[in-house]
Short mmCIF file of C-alpha atoms and ligand atoms in Angstrom, two decimals:
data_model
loop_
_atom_site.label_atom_id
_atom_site.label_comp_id
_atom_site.label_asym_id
_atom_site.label_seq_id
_atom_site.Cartn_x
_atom_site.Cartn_y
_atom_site.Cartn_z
CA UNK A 1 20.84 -27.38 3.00
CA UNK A 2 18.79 -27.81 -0.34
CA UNK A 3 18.27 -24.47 -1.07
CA UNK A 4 20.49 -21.31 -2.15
CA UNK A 5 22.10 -19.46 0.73
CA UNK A 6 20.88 -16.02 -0.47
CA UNK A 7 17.17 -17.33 -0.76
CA UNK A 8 17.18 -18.74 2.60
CA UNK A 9 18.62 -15.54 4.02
CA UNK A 10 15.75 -13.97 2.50
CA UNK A 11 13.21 -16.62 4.04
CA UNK A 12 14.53 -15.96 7.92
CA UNK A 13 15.05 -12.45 7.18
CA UNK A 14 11.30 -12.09 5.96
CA UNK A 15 10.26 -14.78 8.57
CA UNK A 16 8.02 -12.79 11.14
CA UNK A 17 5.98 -11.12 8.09
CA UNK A 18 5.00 -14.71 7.43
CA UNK A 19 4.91 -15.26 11.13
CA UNK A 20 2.22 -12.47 11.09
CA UNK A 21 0.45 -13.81 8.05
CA UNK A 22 0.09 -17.21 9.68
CA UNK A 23 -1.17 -15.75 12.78
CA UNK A 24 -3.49 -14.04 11.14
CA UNK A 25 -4.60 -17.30 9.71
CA UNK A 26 -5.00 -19.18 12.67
CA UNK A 27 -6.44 -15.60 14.06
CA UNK A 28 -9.60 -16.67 11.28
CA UNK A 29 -9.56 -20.04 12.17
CA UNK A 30 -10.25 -19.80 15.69
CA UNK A 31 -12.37 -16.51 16.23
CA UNK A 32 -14.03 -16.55 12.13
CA UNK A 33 -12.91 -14.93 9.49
CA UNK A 34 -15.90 -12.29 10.11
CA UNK A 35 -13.95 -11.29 13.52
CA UNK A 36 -10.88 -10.66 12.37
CA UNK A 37 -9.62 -7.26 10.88
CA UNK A 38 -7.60 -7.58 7.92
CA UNK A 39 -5.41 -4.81 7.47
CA UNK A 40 -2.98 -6.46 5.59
CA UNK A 41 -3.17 -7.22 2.29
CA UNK A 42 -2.82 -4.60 -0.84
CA UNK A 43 -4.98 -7.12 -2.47
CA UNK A 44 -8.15 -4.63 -3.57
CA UNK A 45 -11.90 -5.40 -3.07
CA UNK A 46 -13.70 -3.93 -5.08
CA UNK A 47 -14.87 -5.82 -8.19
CA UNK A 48 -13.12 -5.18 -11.74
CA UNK A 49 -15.08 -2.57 -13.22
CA UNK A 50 -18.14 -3.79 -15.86
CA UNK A 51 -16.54 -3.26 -18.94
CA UNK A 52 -13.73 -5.78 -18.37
CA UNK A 53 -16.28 -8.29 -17.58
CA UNK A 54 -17.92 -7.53 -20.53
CA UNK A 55 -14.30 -7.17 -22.77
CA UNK A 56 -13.13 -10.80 -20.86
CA UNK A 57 -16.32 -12.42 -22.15
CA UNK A 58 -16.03 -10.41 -25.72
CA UNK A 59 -12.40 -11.99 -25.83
CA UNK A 60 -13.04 -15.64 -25.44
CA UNK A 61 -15.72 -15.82 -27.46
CA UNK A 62 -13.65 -13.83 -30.26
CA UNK A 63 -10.59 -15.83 -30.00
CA UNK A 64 -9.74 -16.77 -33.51
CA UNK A 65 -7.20 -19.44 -34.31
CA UNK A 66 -3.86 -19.14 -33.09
CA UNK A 67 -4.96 -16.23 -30.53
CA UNK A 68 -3.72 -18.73 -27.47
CA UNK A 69 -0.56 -18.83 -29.17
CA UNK A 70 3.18 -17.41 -28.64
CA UNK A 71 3.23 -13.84 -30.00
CA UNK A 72 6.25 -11.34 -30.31
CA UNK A 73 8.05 -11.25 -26.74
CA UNK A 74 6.92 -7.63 -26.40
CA UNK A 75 3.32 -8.41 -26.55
CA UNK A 76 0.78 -7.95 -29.72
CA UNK A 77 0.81 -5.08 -32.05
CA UNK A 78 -2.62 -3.67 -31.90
CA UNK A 79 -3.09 -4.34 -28.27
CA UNK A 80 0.49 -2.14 -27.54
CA UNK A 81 -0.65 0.27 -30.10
CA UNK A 82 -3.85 0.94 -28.03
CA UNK A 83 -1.53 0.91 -25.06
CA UNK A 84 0.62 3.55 -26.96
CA UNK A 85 -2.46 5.80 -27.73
CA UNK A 86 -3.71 6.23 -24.39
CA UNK A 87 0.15 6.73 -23.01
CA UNK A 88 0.28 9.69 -25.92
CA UNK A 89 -2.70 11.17 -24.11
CA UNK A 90 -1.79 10.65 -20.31
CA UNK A 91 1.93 11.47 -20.56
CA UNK A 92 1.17 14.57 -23.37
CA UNK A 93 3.85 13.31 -26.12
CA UNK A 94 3.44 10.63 -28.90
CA UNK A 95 4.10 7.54 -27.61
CA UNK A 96 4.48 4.74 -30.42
CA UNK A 97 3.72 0.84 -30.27
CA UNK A 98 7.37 -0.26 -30.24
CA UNK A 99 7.69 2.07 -26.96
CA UNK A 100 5.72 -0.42 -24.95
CA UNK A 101 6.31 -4.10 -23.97
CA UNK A 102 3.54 -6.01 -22.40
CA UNK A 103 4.40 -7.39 -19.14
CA UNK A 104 3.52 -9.98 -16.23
CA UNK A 105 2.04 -7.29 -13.85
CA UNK A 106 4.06 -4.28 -12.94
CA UNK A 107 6.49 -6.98 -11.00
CA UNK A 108 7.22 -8.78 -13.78
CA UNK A 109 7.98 -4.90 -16.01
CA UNK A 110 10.35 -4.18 -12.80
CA UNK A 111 12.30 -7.44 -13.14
CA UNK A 112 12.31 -6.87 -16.96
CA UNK A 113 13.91 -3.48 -16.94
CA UNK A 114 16.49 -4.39 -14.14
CA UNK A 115 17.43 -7.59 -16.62
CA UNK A 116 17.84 -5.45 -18.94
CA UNK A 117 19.91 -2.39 -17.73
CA UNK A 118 21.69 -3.50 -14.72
CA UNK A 119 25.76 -5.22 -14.46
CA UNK A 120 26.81 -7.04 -11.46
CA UNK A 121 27.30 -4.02 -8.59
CA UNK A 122 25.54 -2.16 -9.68
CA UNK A 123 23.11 0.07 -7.88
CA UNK A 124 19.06 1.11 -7.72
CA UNK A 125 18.55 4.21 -5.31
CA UNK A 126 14.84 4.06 -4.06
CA UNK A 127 13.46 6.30 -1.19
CA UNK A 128 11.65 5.02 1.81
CA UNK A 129 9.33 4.01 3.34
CA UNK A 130 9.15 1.79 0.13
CA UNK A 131 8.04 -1.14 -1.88
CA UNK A 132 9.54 -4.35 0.43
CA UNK A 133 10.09 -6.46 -3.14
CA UNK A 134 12.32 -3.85 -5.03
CA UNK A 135 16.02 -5.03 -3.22
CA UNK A 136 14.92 -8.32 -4.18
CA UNK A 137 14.14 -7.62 -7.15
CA UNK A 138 17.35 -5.52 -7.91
CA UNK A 139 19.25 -8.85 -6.29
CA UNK A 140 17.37 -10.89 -8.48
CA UNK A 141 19.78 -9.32 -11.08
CA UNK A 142 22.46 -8.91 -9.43
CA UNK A 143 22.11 -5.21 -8.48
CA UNK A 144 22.51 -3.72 -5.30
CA UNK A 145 19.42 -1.64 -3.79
CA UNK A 146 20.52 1.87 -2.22
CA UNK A 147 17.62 2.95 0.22
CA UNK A 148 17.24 6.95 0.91
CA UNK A 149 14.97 8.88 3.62
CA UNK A 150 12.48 10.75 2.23
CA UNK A 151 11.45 14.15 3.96
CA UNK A 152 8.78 13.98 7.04
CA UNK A 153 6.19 14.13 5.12
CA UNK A 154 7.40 11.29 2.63
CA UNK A 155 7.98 13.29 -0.16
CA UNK A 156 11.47 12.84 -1.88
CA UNK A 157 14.28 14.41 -0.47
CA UNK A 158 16.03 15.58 -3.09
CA UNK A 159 19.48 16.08 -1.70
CA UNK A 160 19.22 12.64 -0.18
CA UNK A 161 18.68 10.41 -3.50
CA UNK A 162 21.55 13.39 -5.01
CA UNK A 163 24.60 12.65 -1.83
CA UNK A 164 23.40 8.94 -2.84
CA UNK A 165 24.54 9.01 -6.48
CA UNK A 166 28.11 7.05 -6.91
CA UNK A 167 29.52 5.86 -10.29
CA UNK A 168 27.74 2.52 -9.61
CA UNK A 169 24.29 4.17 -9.92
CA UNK A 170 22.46 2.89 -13.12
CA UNK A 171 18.84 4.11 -11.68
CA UNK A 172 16.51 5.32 -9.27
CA UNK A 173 13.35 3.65 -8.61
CA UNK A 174 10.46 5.42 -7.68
CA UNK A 175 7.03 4.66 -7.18
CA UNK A 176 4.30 7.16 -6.75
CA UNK A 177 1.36 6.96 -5.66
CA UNK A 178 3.47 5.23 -3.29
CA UNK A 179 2.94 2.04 -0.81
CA UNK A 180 2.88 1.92 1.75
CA UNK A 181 2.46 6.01 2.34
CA UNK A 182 -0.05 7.21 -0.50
CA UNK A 183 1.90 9.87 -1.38
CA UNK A 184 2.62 11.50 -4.55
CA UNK A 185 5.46 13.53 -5.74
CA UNK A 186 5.35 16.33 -7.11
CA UNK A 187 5.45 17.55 -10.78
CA UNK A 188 8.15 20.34 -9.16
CA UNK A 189 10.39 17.53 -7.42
CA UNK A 190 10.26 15.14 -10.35
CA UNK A 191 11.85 17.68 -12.72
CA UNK A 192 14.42 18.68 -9.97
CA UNK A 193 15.17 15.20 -9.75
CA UNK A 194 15.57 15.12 -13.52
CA UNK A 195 18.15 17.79 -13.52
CA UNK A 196 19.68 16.48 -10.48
CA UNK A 197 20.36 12.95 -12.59
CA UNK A 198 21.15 15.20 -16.12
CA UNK A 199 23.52 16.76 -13.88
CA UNK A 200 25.35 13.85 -12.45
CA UNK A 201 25.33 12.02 -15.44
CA UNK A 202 26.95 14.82 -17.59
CA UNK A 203 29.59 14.58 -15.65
CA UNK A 204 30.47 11.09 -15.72
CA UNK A 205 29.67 10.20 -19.35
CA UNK A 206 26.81 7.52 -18.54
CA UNK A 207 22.77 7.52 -17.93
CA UNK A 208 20.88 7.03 -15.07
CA UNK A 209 18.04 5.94 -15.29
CA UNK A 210 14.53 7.03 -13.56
CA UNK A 211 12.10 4.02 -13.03
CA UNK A 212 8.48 5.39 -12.46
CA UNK A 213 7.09 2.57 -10.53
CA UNK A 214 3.19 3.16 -10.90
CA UNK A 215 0.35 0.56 -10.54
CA UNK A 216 -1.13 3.52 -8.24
CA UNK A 217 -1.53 6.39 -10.70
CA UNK A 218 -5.61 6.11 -11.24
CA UNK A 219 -6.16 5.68 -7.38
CA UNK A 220 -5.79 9.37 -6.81
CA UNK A 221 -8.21 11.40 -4.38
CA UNK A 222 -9.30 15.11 -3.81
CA UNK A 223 -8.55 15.96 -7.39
CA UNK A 224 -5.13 15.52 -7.77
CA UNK A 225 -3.00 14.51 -10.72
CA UNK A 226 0.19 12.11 -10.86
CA UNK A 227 2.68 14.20 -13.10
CA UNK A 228 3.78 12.84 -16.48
CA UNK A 229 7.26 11.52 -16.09
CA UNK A 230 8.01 11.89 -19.34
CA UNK A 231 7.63 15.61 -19.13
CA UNK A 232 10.30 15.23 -16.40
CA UNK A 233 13.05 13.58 -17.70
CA UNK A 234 13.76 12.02 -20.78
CA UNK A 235 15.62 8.86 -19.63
CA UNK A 236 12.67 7.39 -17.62
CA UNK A 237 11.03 3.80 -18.34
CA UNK A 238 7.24 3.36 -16.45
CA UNK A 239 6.67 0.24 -15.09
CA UNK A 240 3.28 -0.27 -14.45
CA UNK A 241 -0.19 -3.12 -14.28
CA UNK A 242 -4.32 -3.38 -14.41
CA UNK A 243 -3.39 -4.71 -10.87
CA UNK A 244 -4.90 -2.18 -8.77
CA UNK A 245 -6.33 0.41 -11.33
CA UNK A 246 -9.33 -2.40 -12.00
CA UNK A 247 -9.20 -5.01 -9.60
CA UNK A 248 -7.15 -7.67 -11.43
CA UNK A 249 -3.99 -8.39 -9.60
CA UNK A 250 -3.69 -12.56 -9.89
CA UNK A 251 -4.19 -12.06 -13.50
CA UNK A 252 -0.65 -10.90 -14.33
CA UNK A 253 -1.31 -8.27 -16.86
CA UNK A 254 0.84 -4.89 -17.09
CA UNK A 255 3.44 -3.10 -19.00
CA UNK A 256 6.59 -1.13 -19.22
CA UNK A 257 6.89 1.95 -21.73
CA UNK A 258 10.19 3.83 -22.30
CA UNK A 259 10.19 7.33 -22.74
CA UNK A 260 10.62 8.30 -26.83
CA UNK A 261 13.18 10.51 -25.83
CA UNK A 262 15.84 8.24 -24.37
CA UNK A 263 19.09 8.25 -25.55
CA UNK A 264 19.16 4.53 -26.36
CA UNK A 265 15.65 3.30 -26.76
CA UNK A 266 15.94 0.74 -29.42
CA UNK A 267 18.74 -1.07 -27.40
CA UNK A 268 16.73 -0.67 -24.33
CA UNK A 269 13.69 -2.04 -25.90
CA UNK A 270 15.48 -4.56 -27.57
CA UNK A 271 16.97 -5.79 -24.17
CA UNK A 272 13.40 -5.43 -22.23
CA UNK A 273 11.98 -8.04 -25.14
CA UNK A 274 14.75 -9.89 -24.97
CA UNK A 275 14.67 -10.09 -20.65
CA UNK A 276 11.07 -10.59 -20.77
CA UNK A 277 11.63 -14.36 -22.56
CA UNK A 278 14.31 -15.55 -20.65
CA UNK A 279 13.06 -14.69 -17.36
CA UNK A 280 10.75 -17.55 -18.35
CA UNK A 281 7.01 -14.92 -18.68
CA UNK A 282 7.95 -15.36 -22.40
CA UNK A 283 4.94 -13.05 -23.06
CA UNK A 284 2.41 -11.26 -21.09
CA UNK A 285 -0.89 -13.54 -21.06
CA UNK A 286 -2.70 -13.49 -24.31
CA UNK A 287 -6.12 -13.01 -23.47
CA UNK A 288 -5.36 -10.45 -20.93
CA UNK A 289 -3.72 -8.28 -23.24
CA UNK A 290 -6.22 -8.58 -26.09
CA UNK A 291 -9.11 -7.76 -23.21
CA UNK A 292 -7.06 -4.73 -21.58
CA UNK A 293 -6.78 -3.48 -25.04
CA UNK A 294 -9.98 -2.44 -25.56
CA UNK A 295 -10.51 -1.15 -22.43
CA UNK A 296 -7.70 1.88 -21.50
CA UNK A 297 -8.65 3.92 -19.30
CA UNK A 298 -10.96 1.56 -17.19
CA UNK A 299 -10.89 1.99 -13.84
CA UNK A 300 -12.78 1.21 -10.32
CA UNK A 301 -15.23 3.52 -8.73
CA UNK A 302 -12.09 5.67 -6.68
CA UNK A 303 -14.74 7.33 -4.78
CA UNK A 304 -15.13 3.95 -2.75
CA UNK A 305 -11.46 4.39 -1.82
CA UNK A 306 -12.19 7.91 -0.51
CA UNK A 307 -14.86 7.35 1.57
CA UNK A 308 -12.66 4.29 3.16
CA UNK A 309 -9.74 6.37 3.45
CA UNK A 310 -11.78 9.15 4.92
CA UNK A 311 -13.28 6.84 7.51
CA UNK A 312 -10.33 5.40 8.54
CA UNK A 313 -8.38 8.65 8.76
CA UNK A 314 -11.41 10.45 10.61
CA UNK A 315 -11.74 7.27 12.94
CA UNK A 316 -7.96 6.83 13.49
CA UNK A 317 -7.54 10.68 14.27
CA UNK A 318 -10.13 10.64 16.57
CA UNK A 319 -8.29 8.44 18.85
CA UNK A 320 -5.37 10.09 18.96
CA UNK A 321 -3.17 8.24 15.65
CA UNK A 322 -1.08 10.69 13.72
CA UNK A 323 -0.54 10.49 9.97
CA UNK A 324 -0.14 11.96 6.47
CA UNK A 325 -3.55 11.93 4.91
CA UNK A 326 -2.87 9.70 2.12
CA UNK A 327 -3.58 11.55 -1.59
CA UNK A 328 -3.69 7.95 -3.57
CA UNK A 329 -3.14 4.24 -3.91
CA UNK A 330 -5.16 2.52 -0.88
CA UNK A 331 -2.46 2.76 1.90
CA UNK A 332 -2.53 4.25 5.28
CA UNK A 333 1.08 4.89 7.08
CA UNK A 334 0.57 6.28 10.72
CA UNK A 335 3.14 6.89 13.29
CA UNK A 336 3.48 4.25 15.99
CA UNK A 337 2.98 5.94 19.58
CA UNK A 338 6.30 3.69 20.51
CA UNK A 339 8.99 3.33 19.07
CA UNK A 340 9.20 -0.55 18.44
CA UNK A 341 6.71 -0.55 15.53
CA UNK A 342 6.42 -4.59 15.28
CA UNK A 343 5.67 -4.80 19.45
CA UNK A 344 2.69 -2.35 18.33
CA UNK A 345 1.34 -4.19 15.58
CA UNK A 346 1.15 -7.56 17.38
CA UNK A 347 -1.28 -5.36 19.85
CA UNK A 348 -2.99 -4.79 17.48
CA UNK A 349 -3.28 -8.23 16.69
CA UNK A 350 -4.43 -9.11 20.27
CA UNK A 351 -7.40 -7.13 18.82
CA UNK A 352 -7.83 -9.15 15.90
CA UNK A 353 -6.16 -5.92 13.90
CA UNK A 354 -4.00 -7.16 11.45
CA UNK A 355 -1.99 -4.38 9.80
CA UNK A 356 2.09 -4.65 8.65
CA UNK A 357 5.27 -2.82 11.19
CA UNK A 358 6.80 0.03 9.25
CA UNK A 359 10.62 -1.63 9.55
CA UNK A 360 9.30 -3.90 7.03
CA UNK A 361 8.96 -1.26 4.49
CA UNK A 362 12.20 1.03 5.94
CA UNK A 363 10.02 3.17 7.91
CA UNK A 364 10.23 1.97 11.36
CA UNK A 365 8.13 3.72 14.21
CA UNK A 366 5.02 3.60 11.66
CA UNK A 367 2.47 0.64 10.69
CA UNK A 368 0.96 0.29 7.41
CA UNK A 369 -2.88 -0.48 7.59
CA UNK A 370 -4.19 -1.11 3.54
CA UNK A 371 -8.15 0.01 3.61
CA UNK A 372 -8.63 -2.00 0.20
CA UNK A 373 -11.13 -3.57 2.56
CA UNK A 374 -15.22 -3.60 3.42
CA UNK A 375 -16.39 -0.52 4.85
CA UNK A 376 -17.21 -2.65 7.69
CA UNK A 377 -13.97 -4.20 8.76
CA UNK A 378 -12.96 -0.27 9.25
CA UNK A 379 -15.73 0.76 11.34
CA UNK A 380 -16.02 -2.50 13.50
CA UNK A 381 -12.10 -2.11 14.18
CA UNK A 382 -12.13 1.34 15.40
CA UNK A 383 -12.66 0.82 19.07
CA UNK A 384 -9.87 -1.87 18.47
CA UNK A 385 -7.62 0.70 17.41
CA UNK A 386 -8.61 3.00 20.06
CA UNK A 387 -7.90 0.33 23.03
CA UNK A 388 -4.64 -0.19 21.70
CA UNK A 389 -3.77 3.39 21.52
CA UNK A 390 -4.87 4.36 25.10
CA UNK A 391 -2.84 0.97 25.90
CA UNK A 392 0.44 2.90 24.95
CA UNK A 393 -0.39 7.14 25.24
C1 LIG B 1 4.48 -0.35 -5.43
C2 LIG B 1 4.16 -1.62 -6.08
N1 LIG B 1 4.82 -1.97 -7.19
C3 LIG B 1 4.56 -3.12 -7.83
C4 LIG B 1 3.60 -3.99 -7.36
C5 LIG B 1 3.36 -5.26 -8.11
O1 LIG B 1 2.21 -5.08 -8.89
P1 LIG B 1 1.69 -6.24 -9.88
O2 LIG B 1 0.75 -7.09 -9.07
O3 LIG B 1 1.02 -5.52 -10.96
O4 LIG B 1 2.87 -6.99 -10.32
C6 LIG B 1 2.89 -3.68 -6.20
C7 LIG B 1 1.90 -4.62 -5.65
O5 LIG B 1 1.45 -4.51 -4.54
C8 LIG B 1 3.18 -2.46 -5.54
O6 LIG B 1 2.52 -2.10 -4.44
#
């Protein structure tokens, strides 16, 4: 054996989602990429919006000397200060420049805050269906990943994450607009949770921590708002990218900002800078953070998202599928019609539907199908969808 144990338990353990991905390559191969209906991927379609085209051209031919240098660990001044500004405005309380740290995606702000605050043993609590990467990412540092149900519906259950909480708890992760479910919690729940965490924390002398997880929060549909969760608790970090927001996920460009209010935000911050250069990103890519800089706020046309979400859901319903009508991020998360979620999804594949079993997420008896995809794909793989569900009803 020439690699770690732990990292080839992860391998076989994560073996038939690569199973799946292969098929689906050999899927292309054989039948064309054209035939086959690719489900599943959160890898978005649409373009990047104009204005970071025209801010990634403004930025290389701006460059000055030393601008594809090293910088601070926590990213450049002006670019976190614009970062800072537009937090101030979104989470409705002054946000400063030295509360933000610019990060390798929101991945690499995750594995910077659990550096930074976790011991060995100690646990993350994190609802599901979830994120798959998060217990890896808590093992990455040593920390132990404590899953909880959430209620039918996928919103939290409250008294779930709260019979969770043991001394050992040093956070709970959450990440709304959520993958794979779209759903959104509450500005209600979030400040329950809040006291729920004051509460427990009180008691034992120590802080735990609320990690907003949220690459999602533009991606919102039908009006609706993702809560500011620093109105909701003052020990909460974000963690959060341009990923999704404006098309730009291989580009590795995101952030982390801790909430002015925390207790102990200088050591915190301190410790994030610090994680960030000895988990090897150093720093955030340069020109990335001097082009996302000038453009807060940017975002892809969302209304392409809603029509694909409302074609999929109308087509999908049609034939008989149950699910929560996703609010945001670009996630579908119906119920199986049996219960072995995986058998489901490889009929699906016999289809040429490629879409992700629920159990890989902690949600087993549902399928995840991502609609970050061409109209097309959804409307040519409807009657695909419907075969399969007559198949089982
Ligand atoms: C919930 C969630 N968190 C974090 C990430 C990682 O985002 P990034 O590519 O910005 O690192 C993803 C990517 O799919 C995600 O879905």
């Amino acid at each position: 054996m020439t690699i770690a144990k732990h990292i080839s338990e992860i391998l076989s353990k994560s073996s038939w989602i690569r199973k799946m991905f292969e098929e689906g390559t050999f899927l292309k191969a054989e039948h064309g990429a054209e035939k086959v209906f690719d489900f599943s991927l959160g890898n978005p379609n649409l373009e990047p919006p104009p204005e970071f085209k025209t801010a990634l051209q403004r930025a290389v031919l701006t460059a000055g000397t030393g601008e594809h240098g090293y910088m601070p660990n926590a990213g450049y001044v002006h670019v976190r200060q614009a970062l800072a500004d537009y937090l101030s405005v979104e989470q409705q309380r002054p946000v400063t420049a030295k509360e933000v740290i610019m990060t390798c995606g929101a991945a690499g702000a995750l594995n910077v805050i659990l550096k930074a605050i976790l011991d060995p043993g100690d646990e993350i609590i994190s609802p599901v269906p979830g994120f798959v990467e998060y217990a890896f990412y808590a093992g990455n540092h040593n920390g132990i990943l404590k899953t909880v149900p959430t209620r039918p519906d996928f919103t939290l259950d409250l008294d779930a994450v709260s019979a969770a909480i043991t001394p050992k708890t040093k956070a709970v992760l959450i990440n709304s607009p959520n993958n794979p479910t779209g759903q959104i919690y509450s500005e209600e729940s979030l400040k329950d949770l809040g006291k729920i965490l004051n509460g427990k924390a009180n008691r034992s002398d120590r802080i735990i921590y609320l990690i907003s997880d949220e690459p999602y929060r533009k991606i919102v549909f039908d009006g609706i708002k993702v809560p500011s969760i620093f109105n909701c608790y003052a020990e909460s970090i974000i963690a959060s990218s341009y990923s999704k927001d404006i098309s730009i996920p291989g580009e590795r460009i995101g952030f982390l900002a801790v909430n002015p209010a925390a207790a102990f935000k200088e050591d915190l911050l301190s410790g994030m800078a610090l994680a960030n250069r000895i988990l090897g990103f150093v720093n955030a890519p340069a020109l990335m953070q001097r082009v996302v800089a000038s453009i807060q706020g940017a975002s892809v046309d969302v209304s392409a998202y809603v029509r694909k979400r409302d074609l999929l859901c109308d087509g999908l319903s049609d034939c008989g599928y149950e699910f929560v009508k996703p609010p945001g991020a670009f996630y579908l998360f119906p119920k199986t019609p049996i219960p072995d979620d995986v058998r489901f999804v490889q009929a699906l594949q016999e289809e040429l539907i490629l879409t992700v079993p629920g159990s890989g997420f902690g949600g087993p008896g549902y399928f995840r199908i991502a609609f970050c995809v061409d109209d097309n794909t959804i409307i040519n793989a409807l009657p695909g969808f419907r075969r399969v569900m007559q198949k089982y009803k």
